[in-house]
Amino acid sequence: MTTPPGSTGPNGNADRPWLRTDLPVEEHVEALLAEMTLAEKVGQTHQSANIDPIADAELIRGGGIGSSLLASGATAGNERDAGIRVSTIDAVQRIAVEDSRLGIPLLFARDVIHGHRTVFPIPLGLAAAWDEDLVLRTARLAAAEASLDGIAWTFAPMLDISEEPRWGRVAESLGEAPVLAGRLGAAMVRGFQGDDLGEGDSRGAGSISACAKHFVGYGLVAGGRDYETVQVGENTLRNLHLRPFRTAVEAGCATVMAAFTDVDGVPMHAHRRMLREVLKGEWGFDGVVVADWDGIGQLVNQGVASDLRDAAAQAIAAGVDIDMISGAYAAHLAELVESGRVPLDLVDDAARRIIRLKIRQGLFERPYMGATTSEPVLGPEARALAREAAAASFVLLTNNGTLPLSPNLGRVLLTGPFVEEGEALFGTWTLDGRGEDVASPAAAIRERLQDNAIVDDGRFSDRTLHLVRQADVTVALVGEHPSRSGEANSVTDIGLPAGQLEVLRAIAAIGKPLVVVVFTGRPLDLGEVLDLADSVLIAWHPGVEAGPALVETLFGDRAPGGRLPMTFPRSVGHLPTSTHAHPTGRPIAADADGVTGRYLDALVVPRFPFGWGLTYTTFNYGPIRLSSNEMPLNGGSVEVTVDVTNSGTHAGREVVQLYLRDLVADVTRPLLELADWVSLELDPGSTGTATFHVTPAQLSYYDRTMTLRIDPGEAVVTVGPDASSGTSARITVTQ
Ligand code: BGC
């Protein structure tokens, strides 16, 4: 632990009482605020990118900046940068702490999205594991590694309800269901922040502040085109999109980021109703709202602000506390207060929140978070966790018995564009992973099979067919390069990238067993691939232990346990498609041929429903049992149990899912909504019981007047392996 000389600690601050770290948090905040000039308060609201100890020395000394983001540019998730220099961070911090009038430390932020040096699966892959504890552990390790690098704040979890696979940013999300995204997001917050944000061990490895983003509705960008407008009403926001954010805020998430988009005409960076009234008022959020990159400046592009000054006035009124990058606050906020357009209270509110965050973060005690150790990162424990997470994220879509591969199989060909890849297996937003750290699929299969491994060169060309003929089974690693997903990477075609299907067709025509592994940042329309392949495994972008996790899964050392966190549609023409469908005046019905209609030319049901995933065994579900058919509205609960039997020959994990439907409500309610899930690890022949407690709160919703309510009446409870099947019963909510 490094203590800046003479500036902190109960006895070392006689000349600067506002730095007394023994004060209770709120007293400390007020003591500091009382000392600050308007310019210093505004300084706290200003965030720049990649602050420099030489170029920015005057700004820092003058208290003109409160935080810095370490990022390469506006779409940093798509680029590699030079990495972090702890020495630079510490040099900057030293100026702030020792040479500025008040000695307020700076916050250093970076997008630590799915791991830091140890890269875990993309968030959508992590979500597929449906495992809060796993998500927590990955975030904990990422926080430890990032804080050793001097980072105090990350911009994760991303909690945008994501049901639009054309939108590249679904890769960063935790899927389409508010309960899944909310619970996993809260786990990520707890992992990043620990029990106490200010904690840190003797090496400086500790907790970092989390940021729930992007508040709110970003997942609804029109046509899946990034940054597009969003049209959604407040009722849908409350009943769907706001929910994971609320869960994260209740878990103590320190910060929230505003979304780039407008919602029904009002850009989120100027959305007073959502930010100041709902988030800060109704929910009592006392943390920091940060703008997205130039989000305040973009109010001008969005045509609601005449210039940067106007944008600053609107954003501070709406409740945006930190201006990321635009410079609008630094340039105009003080004058806006002096001219009377912006009340001082608003700037005080922002400064108070930022100071509170810095105190909670322990920055006054420990401003220098950088490494003081030579202990290796990415050691065996980190790799083991990365491997566990990668394997847990895999979702087996189809399997005719080819998987797991038998150890006596003979020769296995590994082919496809990802065979020898490193960085391409990381996925979007991997700022600090290193390609050379990746355990590749080629290395892993060679290690396992020695001479029985045939490894193609990654070109996936006509030469591949010669190799297919020499092998007993082909494993084709296909799918999207990460540069096709993530920010600003939307597509209109969600099939495999150009050329891959043709090679798969040619391989399949040879008639030998074919396993297709798909790396992807989004749900894909796999269409014909599902017919060509004997088995299809979705591997997302799995991270640094991709190769061993994959090979262990293919050979059955590990059984795939993942379940889809997003619906896989039949085609782009079916979008949007998700579990959020509401009943209509004319329900969809099967026609005389049993075909479910709404489209003339295609089935309306998804290709793979939300929650789908096979494993190497099968499960039988017993009947649903209720502790009572009635649930008192005030305080009751109904225990719902279902016995699940492993009816196959391998041990396996079943994710038993609980869905609810409110039959009559004040507004239309989803036909099916995930309410809870339970994981059962079952040996062959054994039976486990999934137990759920259905509560009135799970049936609560916002009505036409935006009031939270629970109605007496009937509800349907369904327990099953995914959103398209299960066993149901009715309960009555009584007064
Ligand atoms: C993204 C955010 C990210 C920020 C900082 C923006 O372009 O929308 O998700 O946290 O950049 O890098």
XYZ file of C-alpha atoms and ligand atoms in Angstrom:
747
model
C 0.000 0.000 0.000
C 1.408 3.382 -0.979
C 0.568 6.411 1.100
C 1.174 9.811 -0.427
C 3.359 11.786 1.928
C 1.533 14.119 4.248
C -1.732 14.107 2.409
C -3.875 11.300 3.827
C -4.486 9.394 7.016
C -6.011 10.673 10.248
C -2.831 12.297 11.481
C -1.210 13.396 8.300
C -3.654 16.065 7.212
C -3.566 18.866 9.723
C -3.184 21.424 6.957
C -5.751 19.806 4.662
C -8.658 18.616 6.833
C -10.777 17.780 3.751
C -8.444 14.870 3.079
C -9.068 13.196 6.422
C -9.855 9.625 5.494
C -11.108 8.777 8.982
C -14.266 10.815 8.397
C -17.508 8.992 7.594
C -18.077 9.067 3.830
C -20.795 11.733 3.707
C -18.954 14.017 6.141
C -15.832 13.630 4.074
C -17.776 14.500 0.910
C -19.210 17.652 2.461
C -15.876 18.699 3.967
C -14.273 18.492 0.567
C -17.147 20.102 -1.303
C -17.045 23.046 1.086
C -13.446 23.711 0.071
C -13.999 23.549 -3.665
C -14.304 26.517 -5.975
C -16.785 26.368 -8.831
C -13.906 25.745 -11.236
C -12.666 22.833 -9.133
C -16.141 21.329 -8.999
C -16.422 21.588 -12.765
C -12.948 20.074 -13.036
C -14.178 16.933 -11.342
C -16.854 16.509 -14.028
C -14.319 16.584 -16.856
C -12.927 13.339 -18.233
C -10.301 13.185 -20.954
C -8.716 10.289 -22.790
C -5.155 9.160 -22.157
C -4.083 11.989 -19.895
C -0.400 12.781 -20.085
C 1.845 13.880 -17.201
C 3.670 16.382 -19.354
C 1.127 17.741 -21.816
C -1.662 17.914 -19.215
C 0.392 18.959 -16.182
C -1.152 22.441 -15.932
C -4.689 21.124 -16.262
C -4.097 18.588 -13.511
C -2.371 21.077 -11.205
C -5.223 23.512 -11.651
C -7.798 20.887 -10.652
C -9.306 21.029 -14.142
C -9.831 17.304 -14.541
C -11.372 14.555 -12.428
C -10.846 11.347 -14.365
C -9.171 9.886 -17.400
C -10.150 7.120 -19.744
C -7.419 4.938 -21.183
C -8.636 4.132 -24.667
C -7.443 4.407 -28.221
C -10.439 6.315 -29.547
C -14.149 6.450 -30.139
C -14.511 2.743 -30.896
C -11.695 1.417 -28.759
C -13.249 -2.035 -28.549
C -12.298 -2.671 -32.162
C -8.698 -1.626 -31.908
C -5.488 -2.656 -30.262
C -3.703 0.025 -28.311
C -0.280 0.367 -26.750
C -1.458 -1.029 -23.429
C -1.268 0.587 -20.040
C 1.806 2.199 -18.522
C 1.472 2.156 -14.769
C 4.343 4.560 -14.506
C 2.396 7.121 -16.560
C -0.705 6.668 -14.433
C 1.273 7.090 -11.243
C 3.087 10.145 -12.622
C -0.232 11.797 -13.456
C -1.680 10.855 -10.092
C 1.311 12.297 -8.287
C 0.651 15.710 -9.842
C -3.025 15.586 -8.832
C -2.338 14.428 -5.294
C 0.765 16.441 -4.512
C 0.630 19.532 -6.713
C -3.023 20.472 -7.032
C -4.530 22.822 -4.453
C -6.904 20.265 -2.964
C -4.967 17.078 -3.686
C -7.977 15.183 -5.023
C -6.826 11.979 -6.747
C -7.889 11.182 -10.286
C -9.892 8.151 -11.360
C -8.403 6.072 -14.157
C -10.882 4.138 -16.242
C -10.583 1.489 -18.928
C -12.999 -0.862 -20.637
C -12.243 -4.114 -18.828
C -15.128 -5.995 -20.370
C -14.429 -9.739 -20.226
C -11.128 -10.073 -18.496
C -7.980 -8.000 -18.527
C -4.741 -9.859 -19.340
C -6.611 -13.117 -18.689
C -9.276 -13.004 -21.377
C -12.545 -14.802 -20.673
C -15.345 -15.501 -23.159
C -17.208 -12.486 -24.508
C -20.043 -11.447 -22.192
C -22.659 -13.145 -24.399
C -20.657 -16.364 -24.000
C -20.346 -15.894 -20.254
C -24.104 -15.375 -20.143
C -24.558 -18.708 -21.915
C -23.103 -20.411 -18.842
C -26.090 -19.197 -16.769
C -23.795 -19.171 -13.747
C -23.642 -16.173 -11.412
C -20.739 -17.542 -9.397
C -18.637 -18.068 -12.515
C -19.336 -14.537 -13.738
C -18.434 -13.166 -10.323
C -15.130 -15.031 -10.249
C -14.133 -13.846 -13.724
C -14.904 -10.236 -12.820
C -12.990 -10.589 -9.549
C -9.881 -11.777 -11.344
C -10.225 -9.061 -13.975
C -10.481 -6.445 -11.221
C -7.358 -7.760 -9.524
C -5.371 -7.689 -12.767
C -6.692 -4.289 -13.854
C -6.060 -2.648 -10.512
C -2.482 -3.891 -10.599
C -2.248 -1.921 -13.835
C -3.554 1.220 -12.143
C -7.177 0.981 -13.281
C -9.833 1.990 -10.755
C -12.961 1.926 -12.877
C -14.337 -0.235 -15.683
C -17.232 0.370 -18.039
C -19.011 -2.947 -17.528
C -21.421 -4.705 -17.218
C -23.288 -3.926 -20.411
C -26.929 -4.586 -19.596
C -28.732 -3.644 -22.777
C -31.537 -6.090 -23.389
C -30.271 -7.670 -26.583
C -32.635 -9.373 -28.947
C -31.350 -8.033 -32.285
C -28.508 -10.133 -33.733
C -27.787 -7.668 -36.538
C -26.536 -5.278 -33.847
C -22.838 -6.028 -33.312
C -22.962 -4.999 -29.678
C -24.979 -8.026 -28.599
C -21.557 -9.663 -28.167
C -20.965 -7.365 -25.188
C -24.340 -8.094 -23.637
C -25.694 -10.627 -21.210
C -28.541 -11.557 -23.496
C -32.196 -10.843 -23.947
C -33.823 -11.767 -20.631
C -34.016 -9.152 -17.878
C -33.735 -11.730 -15.090
C -30.685 -13.439 -16.622
C -28.925 -10.197 -17.586
C -29.817 -8.591 -14.257
C -28.585 -11.410 -12.074
C -25.414 -12.004 -14.073
C -24.837 -8.249 -14.235
C -25.182 -7.976 -10.461
C -22.721 -10.848 -10.083
C -20.287 -8.999 -12.337
C -20.709 -5.852 -10.244
C -19.994 -7.798 -7.061
C -16.978 -9.386 -8.718
C -15.494 -6.067 -9.857
C -16.305 -4.169 -6.699
C -15.807 -6.881 -4.065
C -17.405 -6.534 -0.664
C -15.798 -3.160 -0.257
C -14.801 -0.990 -3.173
C -11.925 0.434 -1.186
C -10.285 -2.857 -0.408
C -6.943 -3.849 -1.826
C -4.271 -6.273 -0.849
C -0.669 -5.441 -0.156
C 0.134 -5.645 -3.866
C -2.509 -3.102 -4.740
C -4.716 -5.759 -6.356
C -8.252 -5.070 -5.368
C -11.584 -3.834 -6.493
C -12.573 -1.511 -9.280
C -15.791 0.430 -9.786
C -18.305 -1.084 -12.156
C -20.517 0.787 -14.611
C -23.928 -0.409 -15.765
C -24.349 0.644 -19.376
C -25.894 1.885 -21.605
C -28.804 3.504 -19.823
C -31.292 2.770 -21.448
C -32.912 1.138 -24.458
C -29.777 1.018 -26.669
C -30.540 -2.608 -27.613
C -33.524 -1.379 -29.596
C -31.535 0.579 -32.209
C -33.620 0.632 -35.380
C -32.743 -2.160 -37.785
C -29.863 -3.209 -35.532
C -27.839 -0.276 -36.928
C -25.513 0.994 -34.222
C -26.285 4.448 -32.780
C -29.697 4.581 -34.528
C -32.757 6.057 -32.901
C -34.898 4.080 -30.490
C -38.650 4.169 -30.303
C -40.022 2.678 -27.158
C -42.534 3.764 -24.580
C -41.934 4.171 -20.870
C -44.029 1.134 -20.026
C -41.786 -1.175 -22.068
C -38.714 0.525 -20.667
C -39.911 -0.126 -17.136
C -41.187 -3.650 -17.657
C -38.177 -4.784 -19.665
C -35.171 -2.586 -20.380
C -34.757 -0.851 -17.031
C -34.945 -4.035 -15.015
C -31.357 -5.316 -15.285
C -30.117 -1.810 -14.478
C -32.225 -1.729 -11.366
C -30.843 -5.106 -10.288
C -27.284 -3.838 -10.815
C -27.970 -0.617 -8.922
C -29.453 -2.610 -6.059
C -26.262 -4.695 -6.065
C -24.350 -1.480 -5.415
C -23.082 -0.670 -8.910
C -21.043 2.504 -8.446
C -21.690 4.135 -11.815
C -24.085 4.134 -14.755
C -23.359 5.214 -18.344
C -25.885 7.051 -20.506
C -26.700 5.557 -23.918
C -25.819 7.243 -27.207
C -29.328 6.917 -28.542
C -32.435 8.981 -28.232
C -35.477 7.302 -26.770
C -38.683 8.416 -28.397
C -37.079 11.644 -29.490
C -35.130 12.520 -26.345
C -31.394 11.667 -26.409
C -30.397 9.827 -23.263
C -27.699 12.400 -22.484
C -30.500 14.927 -22.104
C -33.092 12.565 -20.641
C -33.974 14.187 -17.358
C -36.953 11.904 -16.826
C -34.915 8.686 -16.973
C -31.655 9.864 -15.404
C -32.623 12.361 -12.762
C -36.164 11.305 -11.983
C -36.140 7.521 -12.357
C -32.509 6.463 -11.745
C -31.423 9.074 -9.208
C -34.822 9.951 -7.754
C -37.098 6.940 -7.753
C -34.315 4.362 -7.348
C -32.225 6.459 -4.996
C -29.003 5.907 -6.990
C -26.290 7.968 -5.270
C -23.450 6.992 -7.621
C -22.123 8.659 -10.742
C -23.723 8.935 -14.175
C -21.040 9.121 -16.835
C -21.577 10.196 -20.430
C -20.643 7.828 -23.199
C -17.801 8.878 -25.511
C -18.654 12.420 -26.653
C -22.295 11.690 -25.816
C -22.820 15.268 -24.633
C -21.231 16.714 -27.761
C -23.411 14.447 -29.881
C -26.535 16.238 -28.609
C -25.646 18.807 -31.249
C -25.541 16.137 -33.996
C -28.839 14.783 -32.701
C -30.353 18.203 -33.276
C -31.577 18.956 -29.768
C -28.774 21.328 -28.756
C -27.706 24.390 -30.712
C -24.085 24.176 -29.614
C -21.775 22.634 -27.029
C -22.806 25.163 -24.382
C -26.461 24.313 -24.836
C -25.541 20.604 -24.778
C -23.693 21.065 -21.462
C -26.673 22.838 -19.918
C -29.069 20.098 -20.988
C -26.810 17.234 -19.916
C -26.132 18.561 -16.416
C -29.836 19.258 -15.958
C -30.633 15.720 -17.089
C -28.229 14.287 -14.523
C -25.042 13.402 -16.434
C -22.286 13.906 -13.844
C -19.139 13.214 -15.866
C -18.532 14.469 -19.374
C -16.544 11.834 -21.221
C -14.361 13.503 -23.818
C -16.607 16.198 -25.295
C -15.127 19.016 -23.205
C -18.542 20.679 -22.972
C -18.559 20.860 -19.168
C -14.973 22.075 -18.908
C -15.623 24.802 -21.451
C -19.055 26.011 -20.400
C -20.340 24.791 -17.062
C -18.811 27.497 -14.871
C -20.092 30.265 -17.123
C -23.511 28.588 -17.325
C -23.708 28.733 -13.526
C -22.455 32.304 -13.353
C -24.947 33.449 -15.974
C -27.761 31.805 -14.058
C -28.760 29.288 -16.725
C -27.580 26.300 -14.667
C -28.268 26.276 -10.913
C -25.146 25.699 -8.800
C -27.006 22.871 -7.081
C -26.711 20.780 -10.226
C -22.936 21.121 -10.354
C -22.750 20.465 -6.609
C -24.780 17.309 -7.097
C -22.399 16.071 -9.796
C -19.243 16.981 -7.841
C -20.634 15.414 -4.671
C -21.274 12.127 -6.472
C -17.815 12.054 -8.047
C -16.099 12.794 -4.720
C -18.232 10.140 -3.036
C -17.134 7.616 -5.658
C -13.475 8.471 -5.125
C -13.839 8.109 -1.373
C -15.658 4.798 -1.702
C -13.026 3.649 -4.141
C -10.382 4.232 -1.473
C -8.496 6.631 -3.711
C -7.725 9.047 -0.915
C -5.997 6.286 1.038
C -4.502 4.543 -1.940
C -4.188 6.860 -4.922
C -1.420 4.800 -6.502
C -2.987 1.526 -7.458
C -0.244 0.287 -9.672
C 1.649 -2.954 -9.297
C 4.290 -3.287 -6.659
C 4.858 -6.925 -7.428
C 6.594 -9.082 -9.941
C 4.130 -11.899 -9.349
C 3.189 -13.392 -12.725
C -0.220 -12.657 -14.180
C -1.951 -15.366 -16.165
C -0.672 -18.050 -13.830
C -2.190 -21.541 -13.536
C -5.180 -20.425 -11.485
C -6.107 -17.702 -13.946
C -5.771 -20.118 -16.847
C -7.868 -22.730 -15.066
C -10.648 -20.191 -14.550
C -10.420 -19.055 -18.171
C -10.685 -22.681 -19.313
C -13.612 -23.385 -17.026
C -15.415 -20.259 -18.262
C -14.770 -21.029 -21.925
C -16.016 -24.594 -21.632
C -19.068 -23.481 -19.624
C -20.022 -21.032 -22.361
C -20.221 -23.622 -25.164
C -23.712 -24.415 -26.390
C -24.359 -27.667 -28.233
C -27.050 -26.869 -30.783
C -27.369 -30.229 -32.512
C -25.776 -33.635 -32.112
C -26.549 -36.949 -33.751
C -24.175 -38.789 -31.454
C -20.925 -37.836 -33.172
C -19.953 -35.897 -30.076
C -18.254 -36.612 -27.803
C -15.544 -37.945 -30.086
C -14.443 -41.428 -29.167
C -10.812 -41.765 -28.040
C -10.410 -44.669 -30.499
C -11.738 -42.717 -33.388
C -8.592 -42.596 -35.420
C -7.473 -39.469 -37.216
C -9.123 -36.133 -36.539
C -8.830 -33.223 -38.946
C -9.014 -29.751 -37.464
C -9.783 -27.253 -40.185
C -11.305 -23.822 -40.712
C -10.170 -20.222 -40.362
C -9.742 -20.367 -36.565
C -7.389 -23.351 -36.258
C -4.235 -21.413 -35.486
C -5.809 -18.196 -34.273
C -4.803 -16.246 -31.199
C -6.332 -12.796 -30.868
C -9.277 -13.725 -33.058
C -10.448 -16.042 -30.298
C -10.602 -13.177 -27.791
C -13.616 -11.356 -29.214
C -14.492 -7.703 -29.157
C -13.260 -5.388 -26.368
C -10.043 -7.124 -25.508
C -7.726 -4.246 -24.813
C -5.119 -6.002 -22.697
C -5.112 -9.603 -23.883
C -2.105 -10.741 -25.869
C -2.380 -13.010 -28.844
C 0.699 -14.962 -27.831
C -1.028 -15.994 -24.585
C -3.726 -17.943 -26.412
C -3.709 -21.702 -26.213
C -4.863 -22.363 -29.778
C -7.103 -25.201 -30.960
C -4.260 -26.507 -33.162
C -1.853 -26.769 -30.233
C -4.470 -28.417 -28.043
C -5.442 -31.093 -30.562
C -1.823 -31.867 -31.372
C -1.075 -32.260 -27.702
C -3.969 -34.635 -27.288
C -3.787 -36.770 -30.409
C -0.140 -36.514 -31.414
C 0.133 -38.292 -34.806
C -3.598 -38.744 -35.080
C -4.121 -35.007 -35.322
C -4.274 -33.513 -38.806
C -4.150 -29.752 -38.650
C -5.106 -27.695 -41.685
C -3.459 -24.362 -42.461
C -6.459 -22.169 -41.758
C -7.105 -21.213 -45.382
C -10.144 -23.489 -45.558
C -9.703 -24.079 -49.267
C -9.856 -26.872 -51.836
C -6.739 -28.390 -50.259
C -8.871 -29.099 -47.202
C -10.734 -31.809 -49.127
C -7.557 -33.901 -49.430
C -7.165 -33.757 -45.674
C -10.811 -34.658 -45.090
C -10.234 -37.845 -47.068
C -7.309 -38.795 -44.833
C -9.261 -38.240 -41.626
C -11.913 -40.267 -39.826
C -13.726 -37.186 -38.624
C -13.499 -33.505 -39.502
C -13.897 -30.710 -36.994
C -14.436 -27.420 -38.836
C -13.855 -24.239 -36.867
C -15.876 -21.594 -38.673
C -17.727 -18.387 -37.856
C -17.178 -14.708 -37.411
C -13.934 -12.891 -36.829
C -14.464 -10.596 -33.816
C -14.174 -7.585 -36.084
C -17.642 -8.481 -37.399
C -19.184 -7.926 -33.970
C -18.883 -5.293 -31.274
C -19.407 -1.557 -31.525
C -20.233 -0.077 -34.935
C -20.169 -3.565 -36.502
C -23.726 -4.302 -37.482
C -24.600 -6.573 -40.394
C -27.635 -7.297 -42.542
C -26.672 -10.920 -43.142
C -26.385 -13.125 -40.076
C -25.280 -16.206 -41.977
C -21.710 -17.477 -41.878
C -19.144 -15.118 -43.420
C -18.608 -15.371 -47.158
C -17.214 -18.634 -48.480
C -17.450 -20.823 -45.396
C -20.716 -22.514 -46.296
C -19.375 -23.536 -49.711
C -16.378 -25.307 -48.181
C -18.601 -26.980 -45.594
C -20.835 -28.257 -48.404
C -17.839 -29.736 -50.189
C -16.585 -31.379 -46.989
C -20.007 -32.810 -46.162
C -20.308 -34.243 -49.673
C -17.360 -36.547 -48.907
C -19.661 -38.289 -46.465
C -17.492 -38.562 -43.361
C -18.531 -37.329 -39.915
C -18.435 -33.555 -39.670
C -18.496 -31.503 -36.484
C -18.934 -27.760 -36.933
C -17.734 -25.399 -34.214
C -18.979 -21.860 -34.637
C -17.116 -18.873 -33.208
C -19.420 -15.915 -33.089
C -20.337 -12.706 -31.347
C -24.024 -12.969 -32.162
C -26.775 -15.503 -32.889
C -26.351 -16.648 -36.474
C -28.738 -18.030 -39.026
C -26.965 -21.339 -39.587
C -29.592 -22.645 -42.002
C -28.057 -25.325 -44.202
C -25.106 -25.881 -41.852
C -27.495 -27.625 -39.490
C -28.220 -30.208 -42.189
C -24.631 -30.618 -43.331
C -23.110 -31.141 -39.885
C -23.474 -34.104 -37.562
C -23.022 -31.801 -34.588
C -22.941 -28.038 -34.198
C -21.314 -26.391 -31.208
C -21.514 -22.645 -30.555
C -18.210 -21.529 -29.020
C -18.724 -17.706 -29.112
C -15.312 -16.020 -28.771
C -13.939 -18.063 -25.886
C -10.780 -16.260 -24.770
C -7.293 -17.238 -23.798
C -7.957 -20.936 -23.073
C -10.023 -21.506 -26.223
C -8.052 -24.487 -27.517
C -7.915 -26.734 -24.438
C -11.516 -25.901 -23.479
C -12.651 -26.880 -26.952
C -10.641 -30.090 -27.245
C -11.676 -31.233 -23.762
C -15.296 -30.642 -24.724
C -15.044 -32.383 -28.093
C -13.619 -35.485 -26.429
C -16.098 -35.468 -23.561
C -13.753 -34.636 -20.647
C -16.206 -31.805 -20.176
C -19.822 -31.885 -21.285
C -21.280 -28.747 -22.876
C -23.441 -27.051 -20.271
C -24.276 -23.732 -21.928
C -27.749 -22.520 -22.883
C -28.609 -19.796 -25.383
C -28.944 -16.369 -23.766
C -30.460 -15.069 -27.016
C -32.942 -16.609 -29.400
C -31.453 -17.921 -32.668
C -33.848 -16.754 -35.397
C -34.652 -18.574 -38.635
C -33.540 -15.643 -40.743
C -33.050 -11.907 -40.724
C -36.564 -11.657 -42.090
C -37.866 -12.948 -38.764
C -36.370 -10.146 -36.677
C -37.196 -9.094 -34.066
C -37.669 -12.442 -32.441
C -37.229 -13.168 -28.772
C -39.037 -14.375 -25.726
C -40.667 -10.980 -25.219
C -43.631 -11.518 -27.498
C -46.898 -10.255 -26.065
C -50.349 -11.647 -26.799
C -52.113 -10.045 -29.744
C -55.770 -9.687 -30.635
C -55.397 -12.576 -33.021
C -53.177 -15.213 -31.480
C -50.857 -17.243 -33.655
C -52.431 -20.630 -34.244
C -51.298 -23.777 -35.957
C -53.091 -24.243 -39.288
C -54.561 -27.491 -40.575
C -51.099 -28.787 -41.471
C -49.754 -27.960 -38.037
C -47.733 -25.068 -39.418
C -47.518 -22.081 -37.106
C -48.295 -19.013 -39.103
C -47.842 -15.287 -39.268
C -45.622 -15.327 -42.294
C -46.823 -16.803 -45.558
C -43.394 -18.092 -46.488
C -41.853 -19.343 -43.249
C -42.498 -20.731 -39.812
C -42.700 -18.058 -37.166
C -41.030 -20.082 -34.413
C -37.301 -19.492 -33.823
C -34.657 -21.857 -35.158
C -33.409 -22.347 -31.592
C -35.346 -20.894 -28.691
C -33.924 -18.901 -25.828
C -32.520 -21.283 -23.213
C -31.719 -24.030 -25.741
C -28.693 -26.257 -25.346
C -27.997 -29.983 -25.563
C -25.364 -31.935 -23.729
C -23.938 -35.458 -23.947
C -26.835 -36.961 -22.094
C -30.610 -36.547 -22.042
C -33.011 -35.539 -19.300
C -36.584 -36.505 -18.512
C -38.834 -34.036 -16.738
C -41.425 -35.284 -14.261
C -44.740 -33.525 -13.646
C -44.795 -30.058 -12.104
C -45.782 -29.971 -8.408
C -47.063 -26.924 -6.536
C -47.134 -26.470 -2.770
C -50.449 -24.678 -3.320
C -52.620 -23.554 -6.202
C -53.098 -20.241 -4.519
C -50.618 -17.482 -3.717
C -51.672 -14.661 -1.391
C -50.837 -11.326 -2.953
C -49.246 -9.994 0.211
C -46.274 -12.036 1.189
C -47.143 -15.477 -0.061
C -45.083 -17.792 -2.186
C -45.646 -21.080 -3.953
C -43.020 -23.773 -4.045
C -42.726 -25.295 -7.489
C -40.817 -28.536 -7.879
C -39.979 -30.759 -10.807
C -37.961 -33.966 -10.754
C -35.398 -34.254 -13.522
C -33.752 -37.572 -14.379
C -30.562 -38.080 -16.336
C -31.808 -40.657 -18.821
C -28.594 -41.031 -20.801
C -25.158 -42.479 -20.332
C -23.037 -39.419 -19.496
C -23.001 -37.159 -16.485
C -24.395 -33.767 -17.362
C -25.692 -30.396 -16.300
C -29.298 -29.444 -16.851
C -30.364 -25.816 -16.579
C -33.959 -26.065 -15.414
C -35.819 -22.892 -16.332
C -38.895 -21.295 -14.770
C -41.154 -19.148 -16.938
C -44.207 -17.157 -15.859
C -47.188 -15.633 -17.619
C -49.726 -13.278 -16.091
C -52.977 -14.086 -17.883
C -54.919 -10.865 -17.260
C -53.207 -7.583 -16.493
C -53.641 -3.844 -16.944
C -51.226 -3.853 -19.891
C -50.265 -6.703 -22.208
C -47.714 -8.958 -20.552
C -45.226 -11.389 -22.145
C -46.515 -14.760 -23.267
C -43.539 -16.213 -21.459
C -40.902 -14.636 -19.263
C -37.911 -16.219 -17.585
C -38.324 -15.832 -13.820
C -35.621 -18.102 -12.411
C -33.360 -21.053 -13.171
C -31.660 -23.878 -11.307
C -28.676 -25.955 -12.403
C -28.604 -29.663 -11.676
C -25.482 -31.770 -12.136
C -26.706 -35.319 -12.602
C -24.970 -38.659 -13.026
C -26.489 -41.192 -15.437
C -29.679 -42.646 -13.994
C -29.909 -40.214 -11.114
C -32.764 -37.850 -10.379
C -32.554 -34.355 -8.981
C -35.263 -31.955 -7.937
C -35.455 -28.419 -9.214
C -37.119 -26.237 -6.597
C -38.392 -22.720 -7.250
C -40.239 -20.262 -5.064
C -42.693 -18.265 -7.110
C -43.470 -14.973 -5.410
C -45.984 -12.207 -6.138
C -43.014 -9.891 -6.823
C -42.091 -12.028 -9.828
C -45.508 -11.246 -11.280
C -45.333 -7.538 -10.553
C -45.263 -5.089 -13.435
C -45.761 -1.411 -14.257
C -49.314 -0.566 -15.297
C -50.779 2.132 -17.573
C -49.984 4.817 -14.986
C -46.382 3.547 -14.518
C -47.288 2.242 -11.086
C -45.822 -1.060 -9.926
C -48.563 -3.514 -9.163
C -49.494 -7.152 -8.756
C -52.922 -8.324 -9.831
C -55.027 -10.989 -8.235
C -55.914 -13.644 -10.785
C -54.460 -16.505 -12.731
C -50.902 -17.034 -13.833
C -49.231 -19.850 -15.736
C -46.075 -21.411 -14.335
C -43.912 -23.382 -16.771
C -40.798 -25.377 -15.959
C -38.697 -26.712 -18.792
C -35.352 -27.035 -20.536
C -35.851 -23.967 -22.759
C -38.410 -21.356 -23.726
C -40.248 -23.600 -26.178
C -41.045 -26.626 -24.058
C -41.892 -27.564 -20.525
C -44.578 -28.608 -18.157
C -47.117 -26.036 -16.946
C -49.584 -25.425 -14.139
C -51.814 -22.553 -13.098
C -51.736 -20.651 -9.861
C -54.177 -18.071 -8.610
C -52.918 -14.929 -6.957
C -55.410 -14.154 -4.202
C -56.158 -10.881 -2.398
C -18.831 2.812 -25.952
C -18.820 2.489 -24.475
C -17.406 2.518 -23.940
C -16.816 3.887 -24.231
C -15.435 4.081 -23.672
C -18.022 4.060 -26.285
O -17.839 4.202 -27.648
O -20.169 2.978 -26.381
O -19.428 1.238 -24.271
O -17.398 2.230 -22.570
O -16.774 4.081 -25.626
O -14.472 3.364 -24.357
